[in-house]
PDB file of C-alpha atoms and ligand atoms in Angstrom:
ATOM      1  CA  UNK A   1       0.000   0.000   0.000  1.00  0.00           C
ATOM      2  CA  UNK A   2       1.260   3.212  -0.703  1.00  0.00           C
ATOM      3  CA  UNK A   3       0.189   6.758   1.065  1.00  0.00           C
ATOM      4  CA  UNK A   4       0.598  10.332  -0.744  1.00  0.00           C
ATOM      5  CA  UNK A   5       1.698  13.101   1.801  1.00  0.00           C
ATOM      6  CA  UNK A   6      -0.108  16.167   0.813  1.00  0.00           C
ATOM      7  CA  UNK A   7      -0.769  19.340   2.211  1.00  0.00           C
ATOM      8  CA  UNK A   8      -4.264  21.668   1.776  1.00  0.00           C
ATOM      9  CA  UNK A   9      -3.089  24.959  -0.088  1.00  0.00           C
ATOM     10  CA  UNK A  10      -2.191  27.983   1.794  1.00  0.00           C
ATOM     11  CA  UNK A  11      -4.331  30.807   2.100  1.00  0.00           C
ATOM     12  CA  UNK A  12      -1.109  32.550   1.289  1.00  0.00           C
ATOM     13  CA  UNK A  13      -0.261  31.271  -1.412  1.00  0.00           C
ATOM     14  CA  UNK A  14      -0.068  34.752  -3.631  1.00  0.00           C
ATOM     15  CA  UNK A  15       3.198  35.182  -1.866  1.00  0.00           C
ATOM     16  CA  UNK A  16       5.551  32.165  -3.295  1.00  0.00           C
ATOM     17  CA  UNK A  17       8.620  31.990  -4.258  1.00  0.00           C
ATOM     18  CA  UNK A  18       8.900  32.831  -8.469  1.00  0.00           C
ATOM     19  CA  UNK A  19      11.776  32.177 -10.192  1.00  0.00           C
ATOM     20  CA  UNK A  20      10.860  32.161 -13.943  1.00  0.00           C
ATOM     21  CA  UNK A  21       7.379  32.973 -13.941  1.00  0.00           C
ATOM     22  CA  UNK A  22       5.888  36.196 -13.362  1.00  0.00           C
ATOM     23  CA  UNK A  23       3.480  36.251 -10.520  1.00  0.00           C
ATOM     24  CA  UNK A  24       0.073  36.343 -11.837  1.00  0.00           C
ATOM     25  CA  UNK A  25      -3.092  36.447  -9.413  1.00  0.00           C
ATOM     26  CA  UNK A  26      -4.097  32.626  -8.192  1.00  0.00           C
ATOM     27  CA  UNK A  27      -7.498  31.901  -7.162  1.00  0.00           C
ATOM     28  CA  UNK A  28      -7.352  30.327  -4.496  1.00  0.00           C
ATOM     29  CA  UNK A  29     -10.387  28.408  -4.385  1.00  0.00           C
ATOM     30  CA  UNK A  30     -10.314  27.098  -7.852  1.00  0.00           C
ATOM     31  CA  UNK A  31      -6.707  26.052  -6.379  1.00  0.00           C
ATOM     32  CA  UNK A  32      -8.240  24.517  -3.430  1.00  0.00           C
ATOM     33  CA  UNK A  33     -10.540  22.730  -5.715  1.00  0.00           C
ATOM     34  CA  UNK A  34      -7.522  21.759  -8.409  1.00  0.00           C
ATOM     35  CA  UNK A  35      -5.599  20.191  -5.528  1.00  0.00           C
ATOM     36  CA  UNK A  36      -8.313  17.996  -4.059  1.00  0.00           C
ATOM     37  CA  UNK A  37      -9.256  16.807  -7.591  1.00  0.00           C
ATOM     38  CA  UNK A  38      -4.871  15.934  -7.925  1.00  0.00           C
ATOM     39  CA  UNK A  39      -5.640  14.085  -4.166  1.00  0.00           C
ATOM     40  CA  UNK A  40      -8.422  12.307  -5.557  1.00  0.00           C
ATOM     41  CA  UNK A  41      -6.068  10.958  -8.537  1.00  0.00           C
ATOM     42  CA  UNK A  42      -3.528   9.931  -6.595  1.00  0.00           C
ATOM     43  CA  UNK A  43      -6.190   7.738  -4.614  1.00  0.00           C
ATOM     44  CA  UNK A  44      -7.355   6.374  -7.778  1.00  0.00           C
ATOM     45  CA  UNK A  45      -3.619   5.495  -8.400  1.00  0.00           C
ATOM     46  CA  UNK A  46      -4.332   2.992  -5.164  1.00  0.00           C
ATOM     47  CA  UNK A  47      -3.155   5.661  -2.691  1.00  0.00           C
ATOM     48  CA  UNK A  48      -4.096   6.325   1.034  1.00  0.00           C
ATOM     49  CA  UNK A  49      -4.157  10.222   1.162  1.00  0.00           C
ATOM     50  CA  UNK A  50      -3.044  11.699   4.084  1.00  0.00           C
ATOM     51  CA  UNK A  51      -4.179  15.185   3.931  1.00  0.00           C
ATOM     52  CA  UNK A  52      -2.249  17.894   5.938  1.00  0.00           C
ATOM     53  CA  UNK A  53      -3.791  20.973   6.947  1.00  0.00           C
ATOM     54  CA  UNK A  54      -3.098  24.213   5.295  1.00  0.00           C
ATOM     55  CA  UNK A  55      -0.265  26.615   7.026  1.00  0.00           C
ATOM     56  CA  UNK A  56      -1.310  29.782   5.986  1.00  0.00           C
ATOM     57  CA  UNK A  57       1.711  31.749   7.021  1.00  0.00           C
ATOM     58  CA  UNK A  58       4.045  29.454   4.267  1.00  0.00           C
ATOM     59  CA  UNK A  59       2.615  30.306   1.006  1.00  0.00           C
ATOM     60  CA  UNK A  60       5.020  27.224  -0.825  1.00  0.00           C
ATOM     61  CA  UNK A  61       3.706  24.380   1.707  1.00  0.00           C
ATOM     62  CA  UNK A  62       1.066  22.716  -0.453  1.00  0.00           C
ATOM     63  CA  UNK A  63       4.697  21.565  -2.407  1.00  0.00           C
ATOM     64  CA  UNK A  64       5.408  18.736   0.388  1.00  0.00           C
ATOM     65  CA  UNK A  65       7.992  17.173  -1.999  1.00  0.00           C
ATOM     66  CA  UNK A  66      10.190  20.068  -1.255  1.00  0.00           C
ATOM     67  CA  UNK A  67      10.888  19.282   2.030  1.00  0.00           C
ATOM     68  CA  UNK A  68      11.721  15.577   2.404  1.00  0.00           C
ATOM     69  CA  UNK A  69      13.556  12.689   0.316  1.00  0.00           C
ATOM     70  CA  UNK A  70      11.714   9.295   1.382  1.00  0.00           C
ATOM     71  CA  UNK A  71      13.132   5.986   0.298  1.00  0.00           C
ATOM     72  CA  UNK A  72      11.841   2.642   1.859  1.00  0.00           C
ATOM     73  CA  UNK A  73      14.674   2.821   4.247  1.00  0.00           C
ATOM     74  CA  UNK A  74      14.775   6.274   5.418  1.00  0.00           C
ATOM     75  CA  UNK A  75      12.843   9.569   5.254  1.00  0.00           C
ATOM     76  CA  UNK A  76      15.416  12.791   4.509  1.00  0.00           C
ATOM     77  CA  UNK A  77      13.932  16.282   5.567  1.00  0.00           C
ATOM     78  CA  UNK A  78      15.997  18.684   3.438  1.00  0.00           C
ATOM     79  CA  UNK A  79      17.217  22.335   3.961  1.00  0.00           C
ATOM     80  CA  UNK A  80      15.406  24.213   0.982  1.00  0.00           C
ATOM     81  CA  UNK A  81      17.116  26.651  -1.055  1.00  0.00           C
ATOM     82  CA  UNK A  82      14.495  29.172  -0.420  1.00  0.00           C
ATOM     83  CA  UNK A  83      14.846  30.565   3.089  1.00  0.00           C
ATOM     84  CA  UNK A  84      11.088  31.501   3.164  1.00  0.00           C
ATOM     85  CA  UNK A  85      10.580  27.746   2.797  1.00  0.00           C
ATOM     86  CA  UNK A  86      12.730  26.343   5.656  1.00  0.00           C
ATOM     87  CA  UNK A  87      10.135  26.449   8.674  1.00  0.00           C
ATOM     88  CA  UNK A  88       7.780  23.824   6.614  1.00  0.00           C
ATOM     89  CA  UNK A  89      10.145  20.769   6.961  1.00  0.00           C
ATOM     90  CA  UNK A  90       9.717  21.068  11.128  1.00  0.00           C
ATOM     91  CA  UNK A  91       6.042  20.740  10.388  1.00  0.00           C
ATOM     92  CA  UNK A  92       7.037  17.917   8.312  1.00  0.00           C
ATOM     93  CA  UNK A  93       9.073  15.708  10.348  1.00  0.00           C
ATOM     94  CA  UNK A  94       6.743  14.526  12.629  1.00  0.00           C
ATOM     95  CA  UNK A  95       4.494  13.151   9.917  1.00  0.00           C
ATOM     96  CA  UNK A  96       7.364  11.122   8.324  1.00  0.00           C
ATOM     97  CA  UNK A  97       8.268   9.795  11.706  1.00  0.00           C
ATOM     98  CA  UNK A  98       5.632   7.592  11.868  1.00  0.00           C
ATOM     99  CA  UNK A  99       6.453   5.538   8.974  1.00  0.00           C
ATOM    100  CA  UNK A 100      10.453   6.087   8.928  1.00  0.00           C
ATOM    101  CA  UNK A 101      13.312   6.937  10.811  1.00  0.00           C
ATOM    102  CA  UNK A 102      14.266  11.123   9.674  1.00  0.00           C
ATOM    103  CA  UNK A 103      17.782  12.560   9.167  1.00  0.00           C
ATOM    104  CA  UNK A 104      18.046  16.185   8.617  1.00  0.00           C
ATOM    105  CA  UNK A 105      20.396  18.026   6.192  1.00  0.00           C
ATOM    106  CA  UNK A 106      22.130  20.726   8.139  1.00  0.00           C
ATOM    107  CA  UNK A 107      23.284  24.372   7.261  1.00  0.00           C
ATOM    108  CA  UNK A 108      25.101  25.771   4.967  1.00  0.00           C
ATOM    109  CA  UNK A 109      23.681  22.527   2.740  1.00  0.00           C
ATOM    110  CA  UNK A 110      20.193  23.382   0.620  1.00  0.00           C
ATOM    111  CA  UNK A 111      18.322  20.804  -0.640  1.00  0.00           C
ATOM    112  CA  UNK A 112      14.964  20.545  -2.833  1.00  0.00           C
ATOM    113  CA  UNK A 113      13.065  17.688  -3.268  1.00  0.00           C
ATOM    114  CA  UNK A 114      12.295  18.752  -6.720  1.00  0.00           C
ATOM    115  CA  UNK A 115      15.465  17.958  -7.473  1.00  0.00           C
ATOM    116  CA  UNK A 116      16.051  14.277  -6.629  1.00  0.00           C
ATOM    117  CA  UNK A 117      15.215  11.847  -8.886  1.00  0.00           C
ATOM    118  CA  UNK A 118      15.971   8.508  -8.041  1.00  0.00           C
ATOM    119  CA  UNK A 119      15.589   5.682 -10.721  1.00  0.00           C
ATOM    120  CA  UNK A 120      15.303   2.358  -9.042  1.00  0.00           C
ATOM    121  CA  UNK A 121      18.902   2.428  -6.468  1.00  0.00           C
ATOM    122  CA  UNK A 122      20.562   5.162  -8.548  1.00  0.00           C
ATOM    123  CA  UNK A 123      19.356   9.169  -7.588  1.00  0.00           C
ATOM    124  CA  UNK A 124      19.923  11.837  -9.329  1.00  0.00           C
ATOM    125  CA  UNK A 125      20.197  15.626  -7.405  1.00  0.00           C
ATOM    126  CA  UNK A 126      20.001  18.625  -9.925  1.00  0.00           C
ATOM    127  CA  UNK A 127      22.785  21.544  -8.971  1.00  0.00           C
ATOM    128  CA  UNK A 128      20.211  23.687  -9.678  1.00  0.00           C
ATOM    129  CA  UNK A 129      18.992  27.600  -7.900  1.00  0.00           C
ATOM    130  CA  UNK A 130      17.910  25.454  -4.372  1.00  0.00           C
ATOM    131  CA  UNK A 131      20.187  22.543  -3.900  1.00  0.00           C
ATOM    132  CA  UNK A 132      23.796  22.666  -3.613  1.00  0.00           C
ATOM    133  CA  UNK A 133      27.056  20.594  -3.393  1.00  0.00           C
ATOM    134  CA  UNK A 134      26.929  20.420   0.595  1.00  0.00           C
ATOM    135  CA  UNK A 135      23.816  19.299   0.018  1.00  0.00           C
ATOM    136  CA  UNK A 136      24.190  16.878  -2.686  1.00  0.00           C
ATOM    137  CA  UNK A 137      27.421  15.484  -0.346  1.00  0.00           C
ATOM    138  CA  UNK A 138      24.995  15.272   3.106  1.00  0.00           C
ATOM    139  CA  UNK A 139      22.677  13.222   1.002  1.00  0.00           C
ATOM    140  CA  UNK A 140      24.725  10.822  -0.685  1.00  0.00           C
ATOM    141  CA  UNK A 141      26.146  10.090   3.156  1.00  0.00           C
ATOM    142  CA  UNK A 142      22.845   9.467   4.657  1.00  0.00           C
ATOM    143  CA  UNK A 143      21.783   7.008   1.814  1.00  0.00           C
ATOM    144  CA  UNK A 144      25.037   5.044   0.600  1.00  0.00           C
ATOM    145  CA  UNK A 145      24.934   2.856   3.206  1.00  0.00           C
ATOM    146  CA  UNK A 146      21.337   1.603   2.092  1.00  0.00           C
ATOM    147  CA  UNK A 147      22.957   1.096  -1.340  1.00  0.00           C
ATOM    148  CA  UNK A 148      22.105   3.682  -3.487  1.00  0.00           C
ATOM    149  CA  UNK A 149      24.657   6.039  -5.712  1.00  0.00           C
ATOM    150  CA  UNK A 150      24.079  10.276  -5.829  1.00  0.00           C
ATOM    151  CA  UNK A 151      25.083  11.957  -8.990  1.00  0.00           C
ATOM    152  CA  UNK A 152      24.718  15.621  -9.509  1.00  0.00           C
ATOM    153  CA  UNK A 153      23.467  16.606 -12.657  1.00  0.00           C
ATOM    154  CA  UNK A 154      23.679  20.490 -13.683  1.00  0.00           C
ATOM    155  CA  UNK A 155      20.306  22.108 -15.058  1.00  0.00           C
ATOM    156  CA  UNK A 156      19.794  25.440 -16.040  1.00  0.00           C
ATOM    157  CA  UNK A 157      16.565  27.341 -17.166  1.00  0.00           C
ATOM    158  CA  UNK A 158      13.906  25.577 -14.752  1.00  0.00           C
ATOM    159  CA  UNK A 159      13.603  25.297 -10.998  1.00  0.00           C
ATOM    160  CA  UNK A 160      14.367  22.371 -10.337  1.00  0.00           C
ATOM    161  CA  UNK A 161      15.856  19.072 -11.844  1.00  0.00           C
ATOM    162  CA  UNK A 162      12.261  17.199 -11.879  1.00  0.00           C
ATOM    163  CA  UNK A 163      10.883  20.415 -14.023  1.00  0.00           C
ATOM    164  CA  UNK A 164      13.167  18.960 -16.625  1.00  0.00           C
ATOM    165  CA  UNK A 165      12.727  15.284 -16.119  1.00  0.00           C
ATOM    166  CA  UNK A 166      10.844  12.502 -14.510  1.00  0.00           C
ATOM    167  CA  UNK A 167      10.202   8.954 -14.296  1.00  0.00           C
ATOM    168  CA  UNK A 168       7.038   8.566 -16.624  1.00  0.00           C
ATOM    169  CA  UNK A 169       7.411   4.094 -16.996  1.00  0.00           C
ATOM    170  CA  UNK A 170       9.586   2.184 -15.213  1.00  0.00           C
ATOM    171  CA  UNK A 171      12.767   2.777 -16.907  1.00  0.00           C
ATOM    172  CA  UNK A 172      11.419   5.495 -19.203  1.00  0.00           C
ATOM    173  CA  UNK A 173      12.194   9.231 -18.470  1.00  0.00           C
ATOM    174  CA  UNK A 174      10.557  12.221 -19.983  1.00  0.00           C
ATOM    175  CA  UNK A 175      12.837  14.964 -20.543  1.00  0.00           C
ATOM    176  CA  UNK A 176      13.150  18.397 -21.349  1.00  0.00           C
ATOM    177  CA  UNK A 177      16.412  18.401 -23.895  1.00  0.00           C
ATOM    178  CA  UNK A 178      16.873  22.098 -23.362  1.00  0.00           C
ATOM    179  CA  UNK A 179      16.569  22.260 -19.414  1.00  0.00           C
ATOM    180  CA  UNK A 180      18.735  19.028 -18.567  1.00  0.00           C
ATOM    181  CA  UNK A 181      21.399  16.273 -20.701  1.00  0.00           C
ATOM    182  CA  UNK A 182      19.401  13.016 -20.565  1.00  0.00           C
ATOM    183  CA  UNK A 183      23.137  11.437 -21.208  1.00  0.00           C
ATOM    184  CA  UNK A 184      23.731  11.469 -17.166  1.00  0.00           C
ATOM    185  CA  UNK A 185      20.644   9.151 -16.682  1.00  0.00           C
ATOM    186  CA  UNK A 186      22.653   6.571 -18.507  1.00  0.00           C
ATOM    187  CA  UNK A 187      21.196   3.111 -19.272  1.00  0.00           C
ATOM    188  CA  UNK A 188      17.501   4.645 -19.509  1.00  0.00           C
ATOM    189  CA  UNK A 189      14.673   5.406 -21.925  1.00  0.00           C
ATOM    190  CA  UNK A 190      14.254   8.714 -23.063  1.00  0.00           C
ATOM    191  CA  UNK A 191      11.169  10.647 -24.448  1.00  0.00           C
ATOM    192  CA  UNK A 192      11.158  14.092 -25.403  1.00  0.00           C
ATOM    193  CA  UNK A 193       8.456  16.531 -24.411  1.00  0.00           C
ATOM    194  CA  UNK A 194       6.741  18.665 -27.814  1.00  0.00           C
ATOM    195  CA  UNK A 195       9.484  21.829 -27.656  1.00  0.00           C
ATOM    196  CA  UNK A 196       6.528  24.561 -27.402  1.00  0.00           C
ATOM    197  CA  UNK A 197       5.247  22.500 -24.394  1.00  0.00           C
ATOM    198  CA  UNK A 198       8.381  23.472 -21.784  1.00  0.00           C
ATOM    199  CA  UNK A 199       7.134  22.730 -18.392  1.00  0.00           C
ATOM    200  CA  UNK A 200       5.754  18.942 -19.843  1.00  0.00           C
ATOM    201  CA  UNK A 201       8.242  17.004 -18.179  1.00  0.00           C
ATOM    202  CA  UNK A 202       6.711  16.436 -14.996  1.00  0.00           C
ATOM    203  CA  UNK A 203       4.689  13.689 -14.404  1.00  0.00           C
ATOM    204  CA  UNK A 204       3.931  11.828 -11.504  1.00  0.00           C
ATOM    205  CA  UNK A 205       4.156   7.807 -12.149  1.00  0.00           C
ATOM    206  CA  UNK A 206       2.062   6.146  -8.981  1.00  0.00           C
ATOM    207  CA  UNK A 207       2.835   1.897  -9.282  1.00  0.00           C
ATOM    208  CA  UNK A 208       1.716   2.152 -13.735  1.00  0.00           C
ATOM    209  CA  UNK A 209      -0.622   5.259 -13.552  1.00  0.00           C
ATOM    210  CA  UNK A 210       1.014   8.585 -14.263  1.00  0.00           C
ATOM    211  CA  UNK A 211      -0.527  11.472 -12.814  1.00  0.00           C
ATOM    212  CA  UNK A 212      -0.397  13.980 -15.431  1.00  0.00           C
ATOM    213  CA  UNK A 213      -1.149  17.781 -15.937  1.00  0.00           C
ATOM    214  CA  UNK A 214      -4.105  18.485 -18.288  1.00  0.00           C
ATOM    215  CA  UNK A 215      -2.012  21.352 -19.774  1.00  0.00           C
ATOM    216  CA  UNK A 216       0.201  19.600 -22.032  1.00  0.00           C
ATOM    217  CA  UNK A 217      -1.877  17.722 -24.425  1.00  0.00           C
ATOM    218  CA  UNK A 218       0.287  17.886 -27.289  1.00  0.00           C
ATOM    219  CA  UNK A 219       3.015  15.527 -24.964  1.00  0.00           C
ATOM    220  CA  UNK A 220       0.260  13.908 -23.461  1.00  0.00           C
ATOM    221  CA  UNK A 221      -0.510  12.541 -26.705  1.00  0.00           C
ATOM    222  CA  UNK A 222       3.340  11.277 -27.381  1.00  0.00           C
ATOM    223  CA  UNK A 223       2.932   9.286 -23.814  1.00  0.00           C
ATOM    224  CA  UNK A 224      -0.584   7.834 -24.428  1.00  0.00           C
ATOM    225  CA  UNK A 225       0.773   6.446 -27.743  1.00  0.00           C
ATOM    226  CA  UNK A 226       3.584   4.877 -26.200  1.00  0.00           C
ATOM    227  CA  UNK A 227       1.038   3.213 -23.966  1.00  0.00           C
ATOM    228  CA  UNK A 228       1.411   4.596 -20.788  1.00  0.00           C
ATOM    229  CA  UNK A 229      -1.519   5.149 -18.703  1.00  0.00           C
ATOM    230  CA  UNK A 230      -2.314   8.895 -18.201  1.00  0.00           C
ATOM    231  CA  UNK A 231      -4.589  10.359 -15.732  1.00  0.00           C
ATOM    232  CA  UNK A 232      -5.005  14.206 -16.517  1.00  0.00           C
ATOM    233  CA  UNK A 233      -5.375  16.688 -13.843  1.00  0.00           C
ATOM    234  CA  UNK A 234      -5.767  20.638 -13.931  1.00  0.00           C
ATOM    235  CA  UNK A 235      -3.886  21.718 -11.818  1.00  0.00           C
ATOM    236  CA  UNK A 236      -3.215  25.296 -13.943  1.00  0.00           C
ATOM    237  CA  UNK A 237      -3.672  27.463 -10.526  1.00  0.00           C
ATOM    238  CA  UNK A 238      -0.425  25.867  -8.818  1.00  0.00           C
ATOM    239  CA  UNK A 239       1.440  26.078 -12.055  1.00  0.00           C
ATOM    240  CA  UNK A 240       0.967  29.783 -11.172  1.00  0.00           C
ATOM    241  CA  UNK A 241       3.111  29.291  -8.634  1.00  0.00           C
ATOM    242  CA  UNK A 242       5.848  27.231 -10.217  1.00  0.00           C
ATOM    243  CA  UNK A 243       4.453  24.081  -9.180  1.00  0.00           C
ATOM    244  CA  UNK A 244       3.898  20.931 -10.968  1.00  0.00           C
ATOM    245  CA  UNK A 245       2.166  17.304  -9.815  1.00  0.00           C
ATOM    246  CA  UNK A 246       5.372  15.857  -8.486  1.00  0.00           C
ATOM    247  CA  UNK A 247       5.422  18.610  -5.896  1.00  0.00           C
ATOM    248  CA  UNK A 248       2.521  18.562  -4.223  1.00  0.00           C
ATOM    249  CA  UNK A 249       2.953  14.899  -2.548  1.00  0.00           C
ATOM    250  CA  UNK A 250       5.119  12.666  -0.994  1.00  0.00           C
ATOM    251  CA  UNK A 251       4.424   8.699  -1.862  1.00  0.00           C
ATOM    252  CA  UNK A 252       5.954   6.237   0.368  1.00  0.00           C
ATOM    253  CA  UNK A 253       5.082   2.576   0.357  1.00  0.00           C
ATOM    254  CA  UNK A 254       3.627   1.536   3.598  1.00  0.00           C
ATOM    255  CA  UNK A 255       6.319  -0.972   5.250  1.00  0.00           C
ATOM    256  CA  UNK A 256       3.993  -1.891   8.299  1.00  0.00           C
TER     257      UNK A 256
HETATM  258  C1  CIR B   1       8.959  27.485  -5.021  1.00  0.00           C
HETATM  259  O1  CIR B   1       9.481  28.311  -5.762  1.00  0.00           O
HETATM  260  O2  CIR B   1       9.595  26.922  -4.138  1.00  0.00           O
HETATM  261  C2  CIR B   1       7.495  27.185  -5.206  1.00  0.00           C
HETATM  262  N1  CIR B   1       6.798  28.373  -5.599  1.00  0.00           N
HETATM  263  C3  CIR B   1       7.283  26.101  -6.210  1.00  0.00           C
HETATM  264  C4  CIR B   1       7.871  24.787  -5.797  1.00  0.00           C
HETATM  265  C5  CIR B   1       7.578  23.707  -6.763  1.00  0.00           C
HETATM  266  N2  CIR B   1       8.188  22.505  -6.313  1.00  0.00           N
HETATM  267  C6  CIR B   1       8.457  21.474  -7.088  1.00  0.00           C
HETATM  268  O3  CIR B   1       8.219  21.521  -8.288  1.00  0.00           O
HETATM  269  N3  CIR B   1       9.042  20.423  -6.536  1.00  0.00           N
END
């Protein structure tokens, strides 16, 4: 059984963080309503949902994937690069502590959760605007020891490494050419998204159902043809604020 972390949008949210987009006004209720449709996907995926209040004080904490790397063996909370977004992982820990044992990066390293993508024992940390070397280096200590290899992979032009690529099959990634070199995921598949569709690289794959924004149909199209289960979602109100359907949960499988 899996369960999907998320976190009710914050009444705030017309502060957040922007990086490449300019801030246009969100509704916040046609947010509200965007993000329970995404929590009722991810139940169709087969997840439980564990619903977190809103914090209306941190306008970026409906994007729960910021603030914590979970694998089966240990739950990361990470130092984000955006010091507005730092209080949300204390709010976060003691969630994750039921289901895993929590490790904390430490100052001066930043770390995003948008930018770790781990294929199967191998992940993948973009050196991006929010996560850095000491970062990169705290996380590959925590997790080596379970097995698994870090490689930093530059990306320039997006956020964060999973705005330019994501898992969309098993062994398939969907990529963003001009945001990220698909040559450091090695021994992978690799789709393109349609060039005048940028932000089309992140999807969230959920056991074979990828959760998928409703935005993109043009890509959406390429990954249908190649026979992978879509389930569209608007979510067009938390693009807004540089968020995508990775970000707004955290899936863990269920280990008791
Ligand atoms: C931020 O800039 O931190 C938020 N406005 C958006 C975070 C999106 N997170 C993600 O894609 N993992």
């Amino acid at each position: 059984m899996q369960i999907a972390i998320t976190r009710a949008v914050s009444a705030g949210i017309a502060a957040c963080e922007l990086t490449h987009l300019e801030r246009q006004a969100i509704d916040l209720d046609r947010a509200r309503a965007q993000h329970r449709a995404y929590e009722e996907s991810l139940a169709r995926a087969g997840c439980r949902v564990e619903s977190l209040p809103a914090l209306d004080e941190l306008p970026d904490s409906v994007f729960v994937e910021d603030v914590a790397v979970v694998l089966d063996e240990i739950a990361v909370l990470t130092r984000p690069g955006a010091e507005s977004r730092r209080p949300e992982t204390a709010q976060m820990a003691p969630i994750l502590a039921k289901y895993r044992r929590v490790t904390f990066i430490q100052a001066p390293g930043t770390l995003d959760g948008g930018d770790v993508l781990r294929l199967g024992r191998r992940i993948f940390v973009g050196l991006s605007g929010r996560s850095d070397e000491h970062g990169i280096e705290q996380l590959r200590a925590v997790v080596w020891p379970y097995g698994y290899t870090v490689t930093a992979v530059p990306v320039s032009g997006c956020l964060h490494l999973k705005s330019a690529v994501t898992e969309v099959a098993p062994g398939v990634v969907l990529v963003n050419p001009a945001w990220v070199d698909a040559a450091a995921f090695g021994d992978v598949r690799v789709m393109e998204i349609e060039a005048d569709e940028p932000y089309a690289a992140n999807g969230l794959l959920v056991g074979s159902r990828l959760i998928y924004p409703a935005s993109f149909p043009r890509t959406r199209r390429r990954l249908e043809a190649a026979g992978i289960d879509v389930d569209a979602v608007d979510v067009s109100e938390l693009q807004k604020a540089e968020g995508a359907v990775t970000c707004c949960s955290l899936v863990l499988l269920r280990l008791k």
